[in-house]
PDB file of C-alpha atoms in Angstrom:
ATOM      1  CA  MET A1350      -0.174   0.115  -0.045  1.00  0.00           C
ATOM      2  CA  ALA A1351       1.454   3.556  -0.983  1.00  0.00           C
ATOM      3  CA  ASP A1352       1.641   6.075   1.392  1.00  0.00           C
ATOM      4  CA  ASN A1353      -0.958   8.469   2.236  1.00  0.00           C
ATOM      5  CA  SER A1354      -0.293  11.255  -0.109  1.00  0.00           C
ATOM      6  CA  ASN A1355       0.186   9.579  -2.864  1.00  0.00           C
ATOM      7  CA  VAL A1356      -4.135   8.353  -2.320  1.00  0.00           C
ATOM      8  CA  TYR A1357      -6.263  10.023  -4.487  1.00  0.00           C
ATOM      9  CA  PHE A1358     -10.172  10.170  -4.412  1.00  0.00           C
ATOM     10  CA  MET A1359     -11.985  10.591  -8.159  1.00  0.00           C
ATOM     11  CA  SER A1360     -15.015  10.593  -9.841  1.00  0.00           C
ATOM     12  CA  ALA A1361     -16.562  11.030 -13.255  1.00  0.00           C
ATOM     13  CA  VAL A1362     -19.680  11.698 -13.492  1.00  0.00           C
ATOM     14  CA  GLY A1363     -22.792  13.833 -14.991  1.00  0.00           C
ATOM     15  CA  PHE A1364     -23.970  15.004 -12.286  1.00  0.00           C
ATOM     16  CA  LYS A1365     -27.318  16.966 -14.734  1.00  0.00           C
ATOM     17  CA  PRO A1366     -28.019  17.784 -12.381  1.00  0.00           C
ATOM     18  CA  PRO A1367     -27.050  17.296  -9.125  1.00  0.00           C
ATOM     19  CA  HIS A1368     -29.520  15.475  -6.542  1.00  0.00           C
ATOM     20  CA  LYS A1369     -29.485  14.055  -2.404  1.00  0.00           C
ATOM     21  CA  GLY A1370     -28.177  10.505  -3.721  1.00  0.00           C
ATOM     22  CA  HIS A1371     -25.402  12.003  -5.375  1.00  0.00           C
ATOM     23  CA  ILE A1372     -24.794  14.330  -2.196  1.00  0.00           C
ATOM     24  CA  GLN A1373     -24.557  11.141   0.757  1.00  0.00           C
ATOM     25  CA  MET A1374     -22.186   9.924  -1.865  1.00  0.00           C
ATOM     26  CA  ILE A1375     -19.782  13.125  -1.696  1.00  0.00           C
ATOM     27  CA  LYS A1376     -20.363  13.373   2.088  1.00  0.00           C
ATOM     28  CA  GLU A1377     -19.156   9.538   2.214  1.00  0.00           C
ATOM     29  CA  ALA A1378     -16.048   9.536  -0.067  1.00  0.00           C
ATOM     30  CA  VAL A1379     -15.220  13.240   1.337  1.00  0.00           C
ATOM     31  CA  GLU A1380     -14.771  11.733   4.817  1.00  0.00           C
ATOM     32  CA  LYS A1381     -13.757   8.548   3.681  1.00  0.00           C
ATOM     33  CA  ALA A1382     -10.463  10.750   1.523  1.00  0.00           C
ATOM     34  CA  ALA A1383      -9.957  12.743   5.264  1.00  0.00           C
ATOM     35  CA  SER A1384      -8.965  10.126   7.156  1.00  0.00           C
ATOM     36  CA  ARG A1385      -6.549   9.283   4.368  1.00  0.00           C
ATOM     37  CA  GLY A1386      -5.222  12.149   4.261  1.00  0.00           C
ATOM     38  CA  ALA A1387      -6.615  12.745   0.696  1.00  0.00           C
ATOM     39  CA  ASN A1388      -8.684  15.386  -1.858  1.00  0.00           C
ATOM     40  CA  TYR A1389     -11.544  14.177  -3.777  1.00  0.00           C
ATOM     41  CA  LYS A1390     -11.721  15.312  -7.119  1.00  0.00           C
ATOM     42  CA  LEU A1391     -15.146  15.242  -9.128  1.00  0.00           C
ATOM     43  CA  PHE A1392     -15.017  15.199 -12.596  1.00  0.00           C
ATOM     44  CA  ILE A1393     -17.506  16.669 -14.305  1.00  0.00           C
ATOM     45  CA  GLY A1394     -18.448  16.204 -17.878  1.00  0.00           C
ATOM     46  CA  GLN A1395     -20.012  19.867 -19.634  1.00  0.00           C
ATOM     47  CA  ALA A1396     -23.139  17.727 -22.318  1.00  0.00           C
ATOM     48  CA  PRO A1397     -26.240  18.917 -20.644  1.00  0.00           C
ATOM     49  CA  ARG A1398     -29.195  16.634 -20.361  1.00  0.00           C
ATOM     50  CA  ASP A1399     -32.665  17.721 -21.488  1.00  0.00           C
ATOM     51  CA  GLY A1400     -31.427  21.906 -21.252  1.00  0.00           C
ATOM     52  CA  ILE A1401     -29.757  21.143 -17.817  1.00  0.00           C
ATOM     53  CA  THR A1402     -26.675  22.688 -18.346  1.00  0.00           C
ATOM     54  CA  LEU A1403     -22.669  22.385 -16.228  1.00  0.00           C
ATOM     55  CA  ASP A1404     -23.370  25.954 -15.323  1.00  0.00           C
ATOM     56  CA  GLN A1405     -27.158  25.383 -13.548  1.00  0.00           C
ATOM     57  CA  SER A1406     -26.581  22.251 -12.180  1.00  0.00           C
ATOM     58  CA  LEU A1407     -22.792  23.440 -10.801  1.00  0.00           C
ATOM     59  CA  GLN A1408     -24.742  26.410  -9.089  1.00  0.00           C
ATOM     60  CA  MET A1409     -26.868  23.514  -7.367  1.00  0.00           C
ATOM     61  CA  LEU A1410     -24.141  21.677  -5.948  1.00  0.00           C
ATOM     62  CA  ASN A1411     -22.900  25.055  -4.241  1.00  0.00           C
ATOM     63  CA  ILE A1412     -25.891  24.470  -2.336  1.00  0.00           C
ATOM     64  CA  PHE A1413     -25.867  21.511  -1.677  1.00  0.00           C
ATOM     65  CA  LEU A1414     -23.074  21.032  -0.536  1.00  0.00           C
ATOM     66  CA  ASN A1415     -22.370  24.265   1.470  1.00  0.00           C
ATOM     67  CA  GLY A1416     -25.814  22.886   3.401  1.00  0.00           C
ATOM     68  CA  GLU A1417     -24.298  19.914   4.449  1.00  0.00           C
ATOM     69  CA  ASP A1418     -21.157  21.433   4.834  1.00  0.00           C
ATOM     70  CA  VAL A1419     -18.949  19.899   2.767  1.00  0.00           C
ATOM     71  CA  SER A1420     -16.122  22.026   2.189  1.00  0.00           C
ATOM     72  CA  VAL A1421     -14.653  22.879  -1.358  1.00  0.00           C
ATOM     73  CA  GLY A1422     -11.034  23.141  -1.583  1.00  0.00           C
ATOM     74  CA  ASP A1423      -7.426  21.458  -2.609  1.00  0.00           C
ATOM     75  CA  GLY A1424      -7.516  20.359   1.535  1.00  0.00           C
ATOM     76  CA  SER A1425      -7.648  17.120   2.353  1.00  0.00           C
ATOM     77  CA  GLY A1426     -10.880  16.248   3.377  1.00  0.00           C
ATOM     78  CA  GLU A1427     -12.489  18.518   0.846  1.00  0.00           C
ATOM     79  CA  VAL A1428     -13.751  18.672  -2.243  1.00  0.00           C
ATOM     80  CA  SER A1429     -12.892  19.717  -5.780  1.00  0.00           C
ATOM     81  CA  VAL A1430     -15.084  20.163  -8.578  1.00  0.00           C
ATOM     82  CA  MET A1431     -13.062  20.021 -11.497  1.00  0.00           C
ATOM     83  CA  PRO A1432     -15.938  20.666 -14.554  1.00  0.00           C
ATOM     84  CA  VAL A1433     -14.253  19.445 -17.898  1.00  0.00           C
ATOM     85  CA  PRO A1434     -12.907  20.427 -20.802  1.00  0.00           C
ATOM     86  CA  ALA A1435     -15.598  20.169 -24.077  1.00  0.00           C
ATOM     87  CA  SER A1436     -12.971  18.399 -25.662  1.00  0.00           C
ATOM     88  CA  THR A1437     -10.281  16.422 -24.689  1.00  0.00           C
ATOM     89  CA  PRO A1438      -7.373  14.957 -25.699  1.00  0.00           C
ATOM     90  CA  THR A1439      -6.714  10.875 -25.767  1.00  0.00           C
ATOM     91  CA  GLY A1440      -3.721  10.147 -26.203  1.00  0.00           C
ATOM     92  CA  ARG A1441      -5.072   8.254 -29.884  1.00  0.00           C
ATOM     93  CA  VAL A1442      -5.034   8.902 -33.088  1.00  0.00           C
ATOM     94  CA  TYR A1443      -7.788   8.113 -35.876  1.00  0.00           C
ATOM     95  CA  GLY A1444      -6.734   4.846 -38.255  1.00  0.00           C
ATOM     96  CA  ASP A1445      -6.167   3.960 -41.437  1.00  0.00           C
ATOM     97  CA  ASN A1446      -9.981   3.202 -42.550  1.00  0.00           C
ATOM     98  CA  PRO A1447     -12.431   3.601 -44.822  1.00  0.00           C
ATOM     99  CA  LYS A1448     -14.577   5.998 -42.810  1.00  0.00           C
ATOM    100  CA  ASN A1449     -11.975   7.925 -41.144  1.00  0.00           C
ATOM    101  CA  LYS A1450     -10.050   9.057 -44.937  1.00  0.00           C
ATOM    102  CA  LYS A1451     -13.333   9.667 -45.646  1.00  0.00           C
ATOM    103  CA  LEU A1452     -14.021  12.675 -42.773  1.00  0.00           C
ATOM    104  CA  GLY A1453     -10.091  13.224 -43.540  1.00  0.00           C
ATOM    105  CA  ARG A1454      -9.472  12.949 -39.909  1.00  0.00           C
ATOM    106  CA  VAL A1455      -6.812   9.072 -39.772  1.00  0.00           C
ATOM    107  CA  GLY A1456      -3.537  10.484 -37.660  1.00  0.00           C
ATOM    108  CA  LYS A1457      -5.340  12.808 -36.138  1.00  0.00           C
ATOM    109  CA  GLN A1458      -6.150  14.009 -32.950  1.00  0.00           C
ATOM    110  CA  VAL A1459      -8.681  11.863 -31.503  1.00  0.00           C
ATOM    111  CA  TYR A1460     -10.482  14.233 -28.396  1.00  0.00           C
ATOM    112  CA  THR A1461     -14.267  13.458 -26.253  1.00  0.00           C
ATOM    113  CA  ASN A1462     -15.780  15.212 -24.301  1.00  0.00           C
ATOM    114  CA  SER A1463     -16.264  12.260 -21.944  1.00  0.00           C
ATOM    115  CA  PRO A1464     -15.016  13.142 -18.010  1.00  0.00           C
ATOM    116  CA  LEU A1465     -12.981  10.215 -18.167  1.00  0.00           C
ATOM    117  CA  GLN A1466     -10.640  11.540 -19.462  1.00  0.00           C
ATOM    118  CA  PRO A1467      -9.161  14.489 -18.438  1.00  0.00           C
ATOM    119  CA  MET A1468      -8.437  11.698 -14.326  1.00  0.00           C
ATOM    120  CA  ILE A1469      -7.166   9.125 -16.669  1.00  0.00           C
ATOM    121  CA  ASN A1470      -4.720  12.044 -18.427  1.00  0.00           C
ATOM    122  CA  MET A1471      -4.570  12.416 -14.304  1.00  0.00           C
ATOM    123  CA  THR A1472      -2.618   9.200 -13.259  1.00  0.00           C
ATOM    124  CA  ALA A1473       0.226  10.080 -16.681  1.00  0.00           C
ATOM    125  CA  GLU A1474       1.405  12.807 -13.852  1.00  0.00           C
ATOM    126  CA  MET A1475       0.705   9.971 -10.638  1.00  0.00           C
ATOM    127  CA  PRO A1476       4.347   9.243  -8.409  1.00  0.00           C
ATOM    128  CA  ARG A1477       4.446   5.072  -8.543  1.00  0.00           C
ATOM    129  CA  GLY A1478       2.936   3.664  -6.986  1.00  0.00           C
ATOM    130  CA  SER A1479      -0.376   5.403  -6.200  1.00  0.00           C
ATOM    131  CA  VAL A1480      -4.207   4.368  -4.916  1.00  0.00           C
ATOM    132  CA  ILE A1481      -6.751   5.503  -6.483  1.00  0.00           C
ATOM    133  CA  VAL A1482     -10.039   5.694  -4.402  1.00  0.00           C
ATOM    134  CA  VAL A1483     -13.618   5.125  -7.050  1.00  0.00           C
ATOM    135  CA  PRO A1484     -15.956   6.647  -4.696  1.00  0.00           C
ATOM    136  CA  THR A1485     -19.431   5.606  -6.758  1.00  0.00           C
ATOM    137  CA  SER A1486     -23.291   4.385  -6.072  1.00  0.00           C
ATOM    138  CA  SER A1487     -23.320   0.382  -5.347  1.00  0.00           C
ATOM    139  CA  GLU A1488     -25.702   0.628  -8.785  1.00  0.00           C
ATOM    140  CA  ASP A1489     -22.670   1.715 -10.784  1.00  0.00           C
ATOM    141  CA  ALA A1490     -20.154  -0.703  -9.171  1.00  0.00           C
ATOM    142  CA  ASP A1491     -17.786  -1.924 -12.041  1.00  0.00           C
ATOM    143  CA  ARG A1492     -16.839   1.688 -11.778  1.00  0.00           C
ATOM    144  CA  ALA A1493     -13.111   1.117 -10.212  1.00  0.00           C
ATOM    145  CA  GLU A1494     -12.914  -2.216 -12.907  1.00  0.00           C
ATOM    146  CA  LYS A1495     -12.863  -0.053 -15.417  1.00  0.00           C
ATOM    147  CA  LEU A1496     -10.263   2.303 -14.590  1.00  0.00           C
ATOM    148  CA  LYS A1497      -8.514  -0.372 -13.369  1.00  0.00           C
ATOM    149  CA  LYS A1498      -8.240  -1.687 -16.879  1.00  0.00           C
ATOM    150  CA  ILE A1499      -7.826   1.170 -18.768  1.00  0.00           C
ATOM    151  CA  LEU A1500      -4.918   2.219 -16.922  1.00  0.00           C
ATOM    152  CA  SER A1501      -3.721  -1.221 -16.788  1.00  0.00           C
ATOM    153  CA  TYR A1502      -1.976  -0.838 -20.118  1.00  0.00           C
ATOM    154  CA  SER A1503      -0.583   2.813 -19.189  1.00  0.00           C
ATOM    155  CA  ARG A1504      -0.184   2.602 -15.558  1.00  0.00           C
ATOM    156  CA  PRO A1505      -0.029  -0.911 -13.840  1.00  0.00           C
ATOM    157  CA  ASP A1506       1.627   0.673 -11.428  1.00  0.00           C
ATOM    158  CA  ILE A1507      -1.670   1.953 -10.280  1.00  0.00           C
ATOM    159  CA  GLU A1508      -3.807   0.726  -8.080  1.00  0.00           C
ATOM    160  CA  VAL A1509      -7.061   1.062  -8.104  1.00  0.00           C
ATOM    161  CA  GLU A1510     -10.025   0.625  -5.457  1.00  0.00           C
ATOM    162  CA  GLY A1511     -13.925   0.964  -5.200  1.00  0.00           C
ATOM    163  CA  LEU A1512     -15.597   2.666  -2.679  1.00  0.00           C
ATOM    164  CA  ILE A1513     -19.333   1.801  -3.283  1.00  0.00           C
ATOM    165  CA  VAL A1514     -22.071   4.132  -1.768  1.00  0.00           C
ATOM    166  CA  ASP A1515     -25.031   2.210  -0.611  1.00  0.00           C
ATOM    167  CA  PRO A1516     -27.947   5.402  -3.371  1.00  0.00           C
ATOM    168  CA  THR A1517     -30.049   6.918  -1.568  1.00  0.00           C
ATOM    169  CA  ALA A1518     -34.213   5.819  -0.266  1.00  0.00           C
ATOM    170  CA  ALA A1519     -35.732   5.675  -2.979  1.00  0.00           C
ATOM    171  CA  LEU A1520     -38.830   8.226  -3.980  1.00  0.00           C
ATOM    172  CA  GLU A1521     -41.698   6.903  -1.823  1.00  0.00           C
ATOM    173  CA  GLY A1522     -43.552   5.422  -4.295  1.00  0.00           C
ATOM    174  CA  GLU A1523     -41.333   5.894  -6.596  1.00  0.00           C
ATOM    175  CA  GLY A1524     -38.632   4.261  -7.457  1.00  0.00           C
ATOM    176  CA  LYS A1525     -34.765   4.867  -6.761  1.00  0.00           C
ATOM    177  CA  LEU A1526     -33.177   8.553  -6.836  1.00  0.00           C
ATOM    178  CA  SER A1527     -33.344   9.723 -10.697  1.00  0.00           C
ATOM    179  CA  ALA A1528     -31.056  13.106 -12.607  1.00  0.00           C
ATOM    180  CA  THR A1529     -33.563  11.560 -15.498  1.00  0.00           C
ATOM    181  CA  ASP A1530     -37.633  11.957 -12.947  1.00  0.00           C
ATOM    182  CA  MET A1531     -35.407  15.300 -11.308  1.00  0.00           C
ATOM    183  CA  ARG A1532     -34.901  17.316 -14.511  1.00  0.00           C
ATOM    184  CA  LYS A1533     -38.699  16.197 -15.788  1.00  0.00           C
ATOM    185  CA  ALA A1534     -39.286  17.932 -11.934  1.00  0.00           C
ATOM    186  CA  ILE A1535     -37.695  20.728 -13.605  1.00  0.00           C
ATOM    187  CA  ASN A1536     -38.715  20.915 -16.649  1.00  0.00           C
ATOM    188  CA  GLY A1537     -42.514  19.714 -15.229  1.00  0.00           C
ATOM    189  CA  GLY A1538     -42.445  23.026 -13.072  1.00  0.00           C
ATOM    190  CA  ASP A1539     -42.984  20.636 -11.058  1.00  0.00           C
ATOM    191  CA  PHE A1540     -42.413  22.192  -7.726  1.00  0.00           C
ATOM    192  CA  GLU A1541     -43.175  19.550  -5.241  1.00  0.00           C
ATOM    193  CA  LYS A1542     -41.882  15.598  -6.584  1.00  0.00           C
ATOM    194  CA  PHE A1543     -37.882  18.330  -6.883  1.00  0.00           C
ATOM    195  CA  LYS A1544     -38.047  19.088  -3.310  1.00  0.00           C
ATOM    196  CA  LYS A1545     -38.788  14.695  -3.105  1.00  0.00           C
ATOM    197  CA  PHE A1546     -34.716  14.866  -4.236  1.00  0.00           C
ATOM    198  CA  ILE A1547     -33.352  17.651  -2.882  1.00  0.00           C
ATOM    199  CA  PRO A1548     -30.668  17.807   0.098  1.00  0.00           C
ATOM    200  CA  GLU A1549     -32.282  18.477   3.023  1.00  0.00           C
ATOM    201  CA  GLY A1550     -29.874  20.578   4.539  1.00  0.00           C
ATOM    202  CA  SER A1551     -30.997  23.266   1.473  1.00  0.00           C
ATOM    203  CA  LEU A1552     -34.197  23.019   0.923  1.00  0.00           C
ATOM    204  CA  ASP A1553     -34.559  25.741   2.785  1.00  0.00           C
ATOM    205  CA  LYS A1554     -33.126  27.234   0.265  1.00  0.00           C
ATOM    206  CA  ALA A1555     -35.539  25.240  -2.908  1.00  0.00           C
ATOM    207  CA  GLU A1556     -38.171  27.308  -1.180  1.00  0.00           C
ATOM    208  CA  GLY A1557     -36.990  30.484  -1.073  1.00  0.00           C
TER     209      GLY A1557
END
């Protein structure tokens, strides 16, 4: 096991928008990170979903984190909120095939808007034998294994651990918490349903 100075807590997320289940995951991740002298880096994608933009999501996230007394910053036991660029280099180039020839991109750099790519790129600078902890819901429990497989080609020395967080209680009579359902409530003007997705510490802001 590497010493705590080389432990990195990281997640690549959409959060369009964030809801109380996401905030519960962040709270647990930050607590675990603090116990290992680490920061929690949250890579958030640019792509809008059903009209909900990154800027709107970041505004809500800041309100929710403040309401739950989660510190935002680069220090131990804090969460770093990192919006990813609209386009990030992958380190790969387009291959020589008929489709890429037609599009005139053979040999050109491949870019992506995936929030996972900046996280992967960051691993290139990590000290040898570092540990990455990937906090995730139990419903996405294989995220750490996927990252481990990706890094096995470029950084097999890095250890990848999963931190599984149990999902926050579902909406009564409606199943699991879902950002899709939260967007529907926002876009449909259903304020009462929208409030069900809000962390308790921020309900006064939603009602204000």
